PDB file of C-alpha atoms and ligand atoms in Angstrom:
ATOM      1  CA  MET A   1      19.108  31.949 233.428  1.00  0.00           C
ATOM      2  CA  GLU A   2      16.769  32.599 230.486  1.00  0.00           C
ATOM      3  CA  LYS A   3      14.831  29.649 229.094  1.00  0.00           C
ATOM      4  CA  ILE A   4      14.694  28.475 225.487  1.00  0.00           C
ATOM      5  CA  VAL A   5      12.436  26.025 223.639  1.00  0.00           C
ATOM      6  CA  LEU A   6      13.681  23.834 220.785  1.00  0.00           C
ATOM      7  CA  LEU A   7      11.573  23.230 217.692  1.00  0.00           C
ATOM      8  CA  GLY A   8      12.514  19.704 216.641  1.00  0.00           C
ATOM      9  CA  GLY A   9      13.860  16.765 218.591  1.00  0.00           C
ATOM     10  CA  GLY A  10      16.040  14.871 216.139  1.00  0.00           C
ATOM     11  CA  GLY A  11      19.732  14.647 215.402  1.00  0.00           C
ATOM     12  CA  HIS A  12      20.226  18.378 214.866  1.00  0.00           C
ATOM     13  CA  ALA A  13      18.424  19.056 218.141  1.00  0.00           C
ATOM     14  CA  LYS A  14      20.773  16.717 220.004  1.00  0.00           C
ATOM     15  CA  VAL A  15      23.766  18.650 218.665  1.00  0.00           C
ATOM     16  CA  LEU A  16      22.154  21.924 219.726  1.00  0.00           C
ATOM     17  CA  ILE A  17      21.335  20.567 223.195  1.00  0.00           C
ATOM     18  CA  ASP A  18      25.014  19.705 223.559  1.00  0.00           C
ATOM     19  CA  LEU A  19      25.975  23.202 222.332  1.00  0.00           C
ATOM     20  CA  ILE A  20      23.559  25.042 224.636  1.00  0.00           C
ATOM     21  CA  ASN A  21      24.656  22.983 227.637  1.00  0.00           C
ATOM     22  CA  ALA A  22      28.300  23.640 226.768  1.00  0.00           C
ATOM     23  CA  CYS A  23      27.599  27.388 226.545  1.00  0.00           C
ATOM     24  CA  GLY A  24      25.582  27.499 229.761  1.00  0.00           C
ATOM     25  CA  SER A  25      23.763  30.555 228.445  1.00  0.00           C
ATOM     26  CA  TYR A  26      20.200  29.185 228.403  1.00  0.00           C
ATOM     27  CA  GLU A  27      18.137  26.675 230.316  1.00  0.00           C
ATOM     28  CA  ILE A  28      16.410  24.393 227.815  1.00  0.00           C
ATOM     29  CA  ALA A  29      12.730  24.384 228.783  1.00  0.00           C
ATOM     30  CA  GLY A  30      11.834  21.559 226.411  1.00  0.00           C
ATOM     31  CA  ILE A  31      11.228  20.400 222.840  1.00  0.00           C
ATOM     32  CA  VAL A  32       8.182  20.779 220.642  1.00  0.00           C
ATOM     33  CA  ASP A  33       7.911  18.055 218.007  1.00  0.00           C
ATOM     34  CA  ALA A  34       4.711  16.493 216.651  1.00  0.00           C
ATOM     35  CA  GLN A  35       6.415  13.177 215.900  1.00  0.00           C
ATOM     36  CA  LEU A  36       7.591  12.593 219.465  1.00  0.00           C
ATOM     37  CA  ASP A  37       5.422  11.609 222.406  1.00  0.00           C
ATOM     38  CA  VAL A  38       4.947  14.162 225.171  1.00  0.00           C
ATOM     39  CA  GLY A  39       7.220  13.344 228.086  1.00  0.00           C
ATOM     40  CA  VAL A  40       9.824  11.543 226.001  1.00  0.00           C
ATOM     41  CA  SER A  41      13.400  12.613 226.765  1.00  0.00           C
ATOM     42  CA  VAL A  42      15.835  13.616 224.002  1.00  0.00           C
ATOM     43  CA  SER A  43      19.363  13.979 225.417  1.00  0.00           C
ATOM     44  CA  GLY A  44      17.789  14.761 228.768  1.00  0.00           C
ATOM     45  CA  VAL A  45      15.319  17.327 227.393  1.00  0.00           C
ATOM     46  CA  THR A  46      11.600  16.619 227.690  1.00  0.00           C
ATOM     47  CA  VAL A  47       9.169  16.771 224.771  1.00  0.00           C
ATOM     48  CA  LEU A  48       6.410  19.229 225.766  1.00  0.00           C
ATOM     49  CA  GLY A  49       4.095  18.813 222.779  1.00  0.00           C
ATOM     50  CA  ASP A  50       3.905  20.095 219.205  1.00  0.00           C
ATOM     51  CA  ASP A  51       4.101  23.571 217.662  1.00  0.00           C
ATOM     52  CA  ARG A  52       0.570  24.377 218.745  1.00  0.00           C
ATOM     53  CA  ILE A  53       1.777  24.953 222.299  1.00  0.00           C
ATOM     54  CA  LEU A  54       4.288  27.646 221.304  1.00  0.00           C
ATOM     55  CA  SER A  55       1.813  30.502 221.817  1.00  0.00           C
ATOM     56  CA  GLU A  56       0.971  29.193 225.289  1.00  0.00           C
ATOM     57  CA  LEU A  57       4.675  28.959 226.140  1.00  0.00           C
ATOM     58  CA  TYR A  58       5.209  32.539 224.926  1.00  0.00           C
ATOM     59  CA  GLU A  59       2.311  33.824 227.020  1.00  0.00           C
ATOM     60  CA  LYS A  60       3.897  32.148 230.062  1.00  0.00           C
ATOM     61  CA  GLY A  61       7.070  34.171 229.439  1.00  0.00           C
ATOM     62  CA  LEU A  62       9.184  31.717 227.441  1.00  0.00           C
ATOM     63  CA  ILE A  63      10.376  34.134 224.744  1.00  0.00           C
ATOM     64  CA  ASN A  64      13.452  32.365 223.303  1.00  0.00           C
ATOM     65  CA  ALA A  65      13.178  29.772 220.567  1.00  0.00           C
ATOM     66  CA  CYS A  66      15.710  27.643 218.696  1.00  0.00           C
ATOM     67  CA  ILE A  67      15.085  26.160 215.260  1.00  0.00           C
ATOM     68  CA  ALA A  68      16.347  22.663 215.968  1.00  0.00           C
ATOM     69  CA  VAL A  69      15.106  21.112 212.742  1.00  0.00           C
ATOM     70  CA  GLY A  70      18.115  20.599 210.497  1.00  0.00           C
ATOM     71  CA  SER A  71      18.190  20.426 206.732  1.00  0.00           C
ATOM     72  CA  VAL A  72      19.511  18.167 204.033  1.00  0.00           C
ATOM     73  CA  GLY A  73      19.412  20.036 200.745  1.00  0.00           C
ATOM     74  CA  ASP A  74      16.245  22.016 201.345  1.00  0.00           C
ATOM     75  CA  ASN A  75      16.287  24.818 203.918  1.00  0.00           C
ATOM     76  CA  SER A  76      12.670  25.878 203.389  1.00  0.00           C
ATOM     77  CA  LYS A  77      11.370  24.142 206.495  1.00  0.00           C
ATOM     78  CA  ARG A  78      13.914  25.943 208.648  1.00  0.00           C
ATOM     79  CA  LYS A  79      13.025  29.242 207.009  1.00  0.00           C
ATOM     80  CA  ALA A  80       9.301  28.680 207.582  1.00  0.00           C
ATOM     81  CA  LEU A  81       9.807  27.789 211.240  1.00  0.00           C
ATOM     82  CA  TYR A  82      12.080  30.772 211.800  1.00  0.00           C
ATOM     83  CA  GLU A  83       9.566  33.193 210.293  1.00  0.00           C
ATOM     84  CA  LYS A  84       6.736  31.547 212.235  1.00  0.00           C
ATOM     85  CA  VAL A  85       8.364  32.007 215.641  1.00  0.00           C
ATOM     86  CA  LYS A  86       9.605  35.497 214.786  1.00  0.00           C
ATOM     87  CA  ASN A  87       6.082  36.515 213.786  1.00  0.00           C
ATOM     88  CA  ALA A  88       4.855  35.103 217.105  1.00  0.00           C
ATOM     89  CA  GLY A  89       7.231  37.465 218.918  1.00  0.00           C
ATOM     90  CA  PHE A  90       9.919  34.985 219.920  1.00  0.00           C
ATOM     91  CA  LEU A  91      13.592  35.901 220.044  1.00  0.00           C
ATOM     92  CA  VAL A  92      15.818  33.447 218.205  1.00  0.00           C
ATOM     93  CA  PRO A  93      19.276  33.937 219.691  1.00  0.00           C
ATOM     94  CA  ALA A  94      22.442  33.126 217.778  1.00  0.00           C
ATOM     95  CA  LEU A  95      24.016  30.016 219.308  1.00  0.00           C
ATOM     96  CA  ILE A  96      27.779  29.558 219.168  1.00  0.00           C
ATOM     97  CA  HIS A  97      29.629  26.530 220.491  1.00  0.00           C
ATOM     98  CA  PRO A  98      32.441  27.576 222.878  1.00  0.00           C
ATOM     99  CA  SER A  99      34.983  25.697 220.753  1.00  0.00           C
ATOM    100  CA  ALA A 100      34.091  27.659 217.608  1.00  0.00           C
ATOM    101  CA  VAL A 101      36.609  30.311 216.551  1.00  0.00           C
ATOM    102  CA  ILE A 102      34.772  33.531 215.710  1.00  0.00           C
ATOM    103  CA  SER A 103      36.618  36.676 214.630  1.00  0.00           C
ATOM    104  CA  GLY A 104      35.707  39.728 216.676  1.00  0.00           C
ATOM    105  CA  LYS A 105      35.207  41.487 213.340  1.00  0.00           C
ATOM    106  CA  SER A 106      32.648  38.985 212.017  1.00  0.00           C
ATOM    107  CA  HIS A 107      28.894  39.446 212.282  1.00  0.00           C
ATOM    108  CA  ILE A 108      26.690  36.582 213.454  1.00  0.00           C
ATOM    109  CA  ARG A 109      23.043  37.427 212.876  1.00  0.00           C
ATOM    110  CA  GLU A 110      19.959  36.358 214.878  1.00  0.00           C
ATOM    111  CA  GLY A 111      19.243  32.641 214.913  1.00  0.00           C
ATOM    112  CA  ALA A 112      22.556  31.615 213.380  1.00  0.00           C
ATOM    113  CA  GLN A 113      23.971  28.352 214.745  1.00  0.00           C
ATOM    114  CA  ILE A 114      27.757  27.946 214.824  1.00  0.00           C
ATOM    115  CA  MET A 115      28.718  24.414 215.802  1.00  0.00           C
ATOM    116  CA  ALA A 116      31.763  22.895 217.499  1.00  0.00           C
ATOM    117  CA  GLY A 117      35.085  23.559 215.798  1.00  0.00           C
ATOM    118  CA  ALA A 118      33.676  25.902 213.178  1.00  0.00           C
ATOM    119  CA  ILE A 119      35.717  28.954 212.163  1.00  0.00           C
ATOM    120  CA  VAL A 120      34.337  32.314 211.022  1.00  0.00           C
ATOM    121  CA  GLN A 121      37.078  34.695 209.964  1.00  0.00           C
ATOM    122  CA  THR A 122      37.325  38.463 209.967  1.00  0.00           C
ATOM    123  CA  ASP A 123      34.789  40.693 208.186  1.00  0.00           C
ATOM    124  CA  SER A 124      32.447  37.797 207.390  1.00  0.00           C
ATOM    125  CA  ILE A 125      28.693  37.908 207.888  1.00  0.00           C
ATOM    126  CA  ILE A 126      26.598  34.881 208.867  1.00  0.00           C
ATOM    127  CA  GLY A 127      22.936  35.502 208.046  1.00  0.00           C
ATOM    128  CA  GLU A 128      19.839  34.905 210.157  1.00  0.00           C
ATOM    129  CA  ASN A 129      18.946  31.277 210.857  1.00  0.00           C
ATOM    130  CA  THR A 130      22.027  29.995 209.070  1.00  0.00           C
ATOM    131  CA  ILE A 131      23.913  26.891 210.221  1.00  0.00           C
ATOM    132  CA  VAL A 132      27.713  26.802 210.124  1.00  0.00           C
ATOM    133  CA  ASN A 133      27.975  23.153 211.043  1.00  0.00           C
ATOM    134  CA  THR A 134      30.691  21.171 212.820  1.00  0.00           C
ATOM    135  CA  GLY A 135      34.205  22.064 211.716  1.00  0.00           C
ATOM    136  CA  ALA A 136      33.110  24.190 208.764  1.00  0.00           C
ATOM    137  CA  ILE A 137      35.278  27.140 207.718  1.00  0.00           C
ATOM    138  CA  VAL A 138      34.039  30.547 206.575  1.00  0.00           C
ATOM    139  CA  GLU A 139      37.102  32.538 205.562  1.00  0.00           C
ATOM    140  CA  HIS A 140      37.516  36.316 205.582  1.00  0.00           C
ATOM    141  CA  ASP A 141      35.101  38.719 203.833  1.00  0.00           C
ATOM    142  CA  CYS A 142      32.396  36.142 203.112  1.00  0.00           C
ATOM    143  CA  THR A 143      28.732  37.080 203.085  1.00  0.00           C
ATOM    144  CA  VAL A 144      26.507  34.127 203.909  1.00  0.00           C
ATOM    145  CA  GLY A 145      22.787  34.846 203.542  1.00  0.00           C
ATOM    146  CA  LYS A 146      19.809  33.857 205.650  1.00  0.00           C
ATOM    147  CA  HIS A 147      18.654  30.234 206.050  1.00  0.00           C
ATOM    148  CA  VAL A 148      21.860  28.793 204.589  1.00  0.00           C
ATOM    149  CA  HIS A 149      23.398  25.490 205.705  1.00  0.00           C
ATOM    150  CA  ILE A 150      27.187  25.207 205.558  1.00  0.00           C
ATOM    151  CA  CYS A 151      27.542  21.476 206.305  1.00  0.00           C
ATOM    152  CA  PRO A 152      30.210  19.820 208.429  1.00  0.00           C
ATOM    153  CA  GLY A 153      33.742  20.279 207.145  1.00  0.00           C
ATOM    154  CA  ALA A 154      32.789  22.528 204.237  1.00  0.00           C
ATOM    155  CA  ALA A 155      35.160  25.419 203.468  1.00  0.00           C
ATOM    156  CA  LEU A 156      34.410  28.819 201.961  1.00  0.00           C
ATOM    157  CA  SER A 157      37.563  30.592 200.799  1.00  0.00           C
ATOM    158  CA  GLY A 158      37.879  34.378 201.122  1.00  0.00           C
ATOM    159  CA  GLY A 159      35.237  36.692 199.723  1.00  0.00           C
ATOM    160  CA  CYS A 160      32.526  34.155 198.868  1.00  0.00           C
ATOM    161  CA  LEU A 161      28.907  35.241 198.504  1.00  0.00           C
ATOM    162  CA  ILE A 162      26.351  32.585 199.488  1.00  0.00           C
ATOM    163  CA  GLY A 163      22.755  33.310 198.555  1.00  0.00           C
ATOM    164  CA  GLU A 164      19.725  32.883 200.820  1.00  0.00           C
ATOM    165  CA  GLY A 165      18.681  29.302 201.380  1.00  0.00           C
ATOM    166  CA  ALA A 166      21.747  27.765 199.745  1.00  0.00           C
ATOM    167  CA  PHE A 167      23.075  24.379 200.891  1.00  0.00           C
ATOM    168  CA  ILE A 168      26.841  23.733 200.919  1.00  0.00           C
ATOM    169  CA  GLY A 169      27.320  19.982 201.371  1.00  0.00           C
ATOM    170  CA  ALA A 170      29.666  18.227 203.788  1.00  0.00           C
ATOM    171  CA  GLY A 171      33.321  18.671 202.891  1.00  0.00           C
ATOM    172  CA  ALA A 172      32.613  20.891 199.876  1.00  0.00           C
ATOM    173  CA  THR A 173      35.098  23.620 198.948  1.00  0.00           C
ATOM    174  CA  VAL A 174      34.175  26.985 197.432  1.00  0.00           C
ATOM    175  CA  LEU A 175      37.090  28.965 196.015  1.00  0.00           C
ATOM    176  CA  GLN A 176      37.882  32.646 196.501  1.00  0.00           C
ATOM    177  CA  GLY A 177      35.243  35.148 195.493  1.00  0.00           C
ATOM    178  CA  ILE A 178      32.761  32.593 194.182  1.00  0.00           C
ATOM    179  CA  LYS A 179      29.040  33.427 194.245  1.00  0.00           C
ATOM    180  CA  ILE A 180      26.580  30.609 195.069  1.00  0.00           C
ATOM    181  CA  GLY A 181      23.014  31.467 194.064  1.00  0.00           C
ATOM    182  CA  SER A 182      20.029  31.431 196.387  1.00  0.00           C
ATOM    183  CA  ASN A 183      18.462  28.062 197.123  1.00  0.00           C
ATOM    184  CA  SER A 184      21.260  26.291 195.244  1.00  0.00           C
ATOM    185  CA  ILE A 185      22.845  23.027 196.335  1.00  0.00           C
ATOM    186  CA  VAL A 186      26.567  22.256 196.314  1.00  0.00           C
ATOM    187  CA  SER A 187      26.894  18.527 196.811  1.00  0.00           C
ATOM    188  CA  ALA A 188      29.142  16.940 199.422  1.00  0.00           C
ATOM    189  CA  GLY A 189      32.792  16.961 198.439  1.00  0.00           C
ATOM    190  CA  ALA A 190      32.323  19.250 195.458  1.00  0.00           C
ATOM    191  CA  VAL A 191      35.002  21.797 194.558  1.00  0.00           C
ATOM    192  CA  VAL A 192      33.378  24.954 193.197  1.00  0.00           C
ATOM    193  CA  ILE A 193      35.599  27.027 190.873  1.00  0.00           C
ATOM    194  CA  ASN A 194      32.900  28.983 189.009  1.00  0.00           C
ATOM    195  CA  ASP A 195      29.854  30.975 190.153  1.00  0.00           C
ATOM    196  CA  VAL A 196      26.637  28.959 190.612  1.00  0.00           C
ATOM    197  CA  PRO A 197      23.280  30.527 189.598  1.00  0.00           C
ATOM    198  CA  ASP A 198      20.117  30.547 191.748  1.00  0.00           C
ATOM    199  CA  ASN A 199      18.214  27.285 192.191  1.00  0.00           C
ATOM    200  CA  ALA A 200      21.009  25.166 190.720  1.00  0.00           C
ATOM    201  CA  LYS A 201      22.707  21.966 191.879  1.00  0.00           C
ATOM    202  CA  VAL A 202      26.369  21.265 191.255  1.00  0.00           C
ATOM    203  CA  ILE A 203      28.393  18.139 191.981  1.00  0.00           C
ATOM    204  CA  GLY A 204      31.940  16.844 191.532  1.00  0.00           C
ATOM    205  CA  VAL A 205      35.468  18.111 191.150  1.00  0.00           C
ATOM    206  CA  PRO A 206      35.406  20.613 189.585  1.00  0.00           C
ATOM    207  CA  ALA A 207      31.733  21.134 190.388  1.00  0.00           C
ATOM    208  CA  LYS A 208      29.337  21.167 187.394  1.00  0.00           C
TER     209      LYS A 208
HETATM  210  O1  JB3 B 301      24.330  16.285 208.894  1.00  0.00           O
HETATM  211  C1  JB3 B 301      24.256  16.670 210.062  1.00  0.00           C
HETATM  212  C2  JB3 B 301      25.492  16.943 210.867  1.00  0.00           C
HETATM  213  N1  JB3 B 301      23.105  16.844 210.664  1.00  0.00           N
HETATM  214  C3  JB3 B 301      21.835  16.644 210.001  1.00  0.00           C
HETATM  215  C4  JB3 B 301      20.953  17.862 210.204  1.00  0.00           C
HETATM  216  C5  JB3 B 301      21.600  19.108 209.686  1.00  0.00           C
HETATM  217  O2  JB3 B 301      19.702  17.650 209.557  1.00  0.00           O
HETATM  218  C6  JB3 B 301      21.145  15.422 210.536  1.00  0.00           C
HETATM  219  O3  JB3 B 301      21.975  14.280 210.328  1.00  0.00           O
HETATM  220  C7  JB3 B 301      19.806  15.234 209.859  1.00  0.00           C
HETATM  221  O4  JB3 B 301      19.982  14.955 208.501  1.00  0.00           O
HETATM  222  C8  JB3 B 301      19.006  16.509 210.011  1.00  0.00           C
HETATM  223  O5  JB3 B 301      18.759  16.635 211.376  1.00  0.00           O
HETATM  224  P1  JB3 B 301      17.247  16.691 211.895  1.00  0.00           P
HETATM  225  O6  JB3 B 301      16.524  17.749 211.208  1.00  0.00           O
HETATM  226  O7  JB3 B 301      17.295  16.693 213.375  1.00  0.00           O
HETATM  227  O8  JB3 B 301      16.681  15.310 211.342  1.00  0.00           O
HETATM  228  P2  JB3 B 301      15.719  14.286 212.053  1.00  0.00           P
HETATM  229  O9  JB3 B 301      16.544  13.429 212.971  1.00  0.00           O
HETATM  230  O10 JB3 B 301      14.917  13.659 211.005  1.00  0.00           O
HETATM  231  O11 JB3 B 301      14.759  15.123 213.015  1.00  0.00           O
HETATM  232  C9  JB3 B 301      13.911  16.125 212.540  1.00  0.00           C
HETATM  233  C10 JB3 B 301      12.888  16.334 213.649  1.00  0.00           C
HETATM  234  O12 JB3 B 301      12.232  17.566 213.403  1.00  0.00           O
HETATM  235  C11 JB3 B 301      11.840  15.229 213.635  1.00  0.00           C
HETATM  236  O13 JB3 B 301      11.663  14.702 214.936  1.00  0.00           O
HETATM  237  C12 JB3 B 301      10.597  15.943 213.127  1.00  0.00           C
HETATM  238  O14 JB3 B 301       9.408  15.455 213.715  1.00  0.00           O
HETATM  239  C13 JB3 B 301      10.860  17.374 213.576  1.00  0.00           C
HETATM  240  N2  JB3 B 301      10.130  18.349 212.772  1.00  0.00           N
HETATM  241  C14 JB3 B 301       9.923  18.313 211.435  1.00  0.00           C
HETATM  242  N3  JB3 B 301       9.143  19.369 211.083  1.00  0.00           N
HETATM  243  C15 JB3 B 301       9.503  19.398 213.308  1.00  0.00           C
HETATM  244  C16 JB3 B 301       8.865  20.051 212.242  1.00  0.00           C
HETATM  245  N4  JB3 B 301       9.438  19.830 214.593  1.00  0.00           N
HETATM  246  C17 JB3 B 301       8.708  20.949 214.827  1.00  0.00           C
HETATM  247  N5  JB3 B 301       8.628  21.420 216.072  1.00  0.00           N
HETATM  248  N6  JB3 B 301       8.059  21.635 213.835  1.00  0.00           N
HETATM  249  C18 JB3 B 301       8.105  21.215 212.529  1.00  0.00           C
HETATM  250  O15 JB3 B 301       7.504  21.854 211.663  1.00  0.00           O
END
């Protein structure tokens, strides 16, 4: 079984450890995380060191990486880590929980993370390094860009366009055909009925 290293050893990492173990597709070699002591166990996975050891791991043949740092509002850290490991030659496989429902006509790009109970419907695209978190719904014909976070329980109706780096908060709803600009934030529980420009933040019902 191929090995994979996780970047980050916090709450998001624990969810991913559970996902990877449920999939049985990779053996988790360990975690790199500067804030955790070497040898500490996170959900049974050992901390190996910090990001400085990634090149050494790669040279030893560990070529798969997982961006296990989550995001709350700002996806730039995830984007930076993804680009860093890609530039170092790592593969960043898409990870899909076995309980997720993924249409055979959807497209899940490299590094995307589809958590337990999530649904991705037909003809939708999930961009590189994007999280579709627990129980989130991406309806038909959506295009979700790179480095996006669709938080737990959020729902995108049909035909939505989500820009790179956008953050769709927990339980938010985006109506049919709505465009959410890049790096914008839709707050938890918001109901979006109009397009949102780049770098904006909207809250409430209806979202403003
Ligand atoms: O809301 C949900 C369902 N999950 C949240 C997730 C999406 O984001 C979760 O509740 C948290 O809000 C957050 O999870 P995350 O990122 O695991 O948060 P935290 O528990 O703070 O752990 C982040 C870990 O990443 C810390 O141990 C940091 O030291 C580590 N970290 C930060 N920057 C890094 C880096 N690790 C590496 N390897 N490299 C970094 O640059």
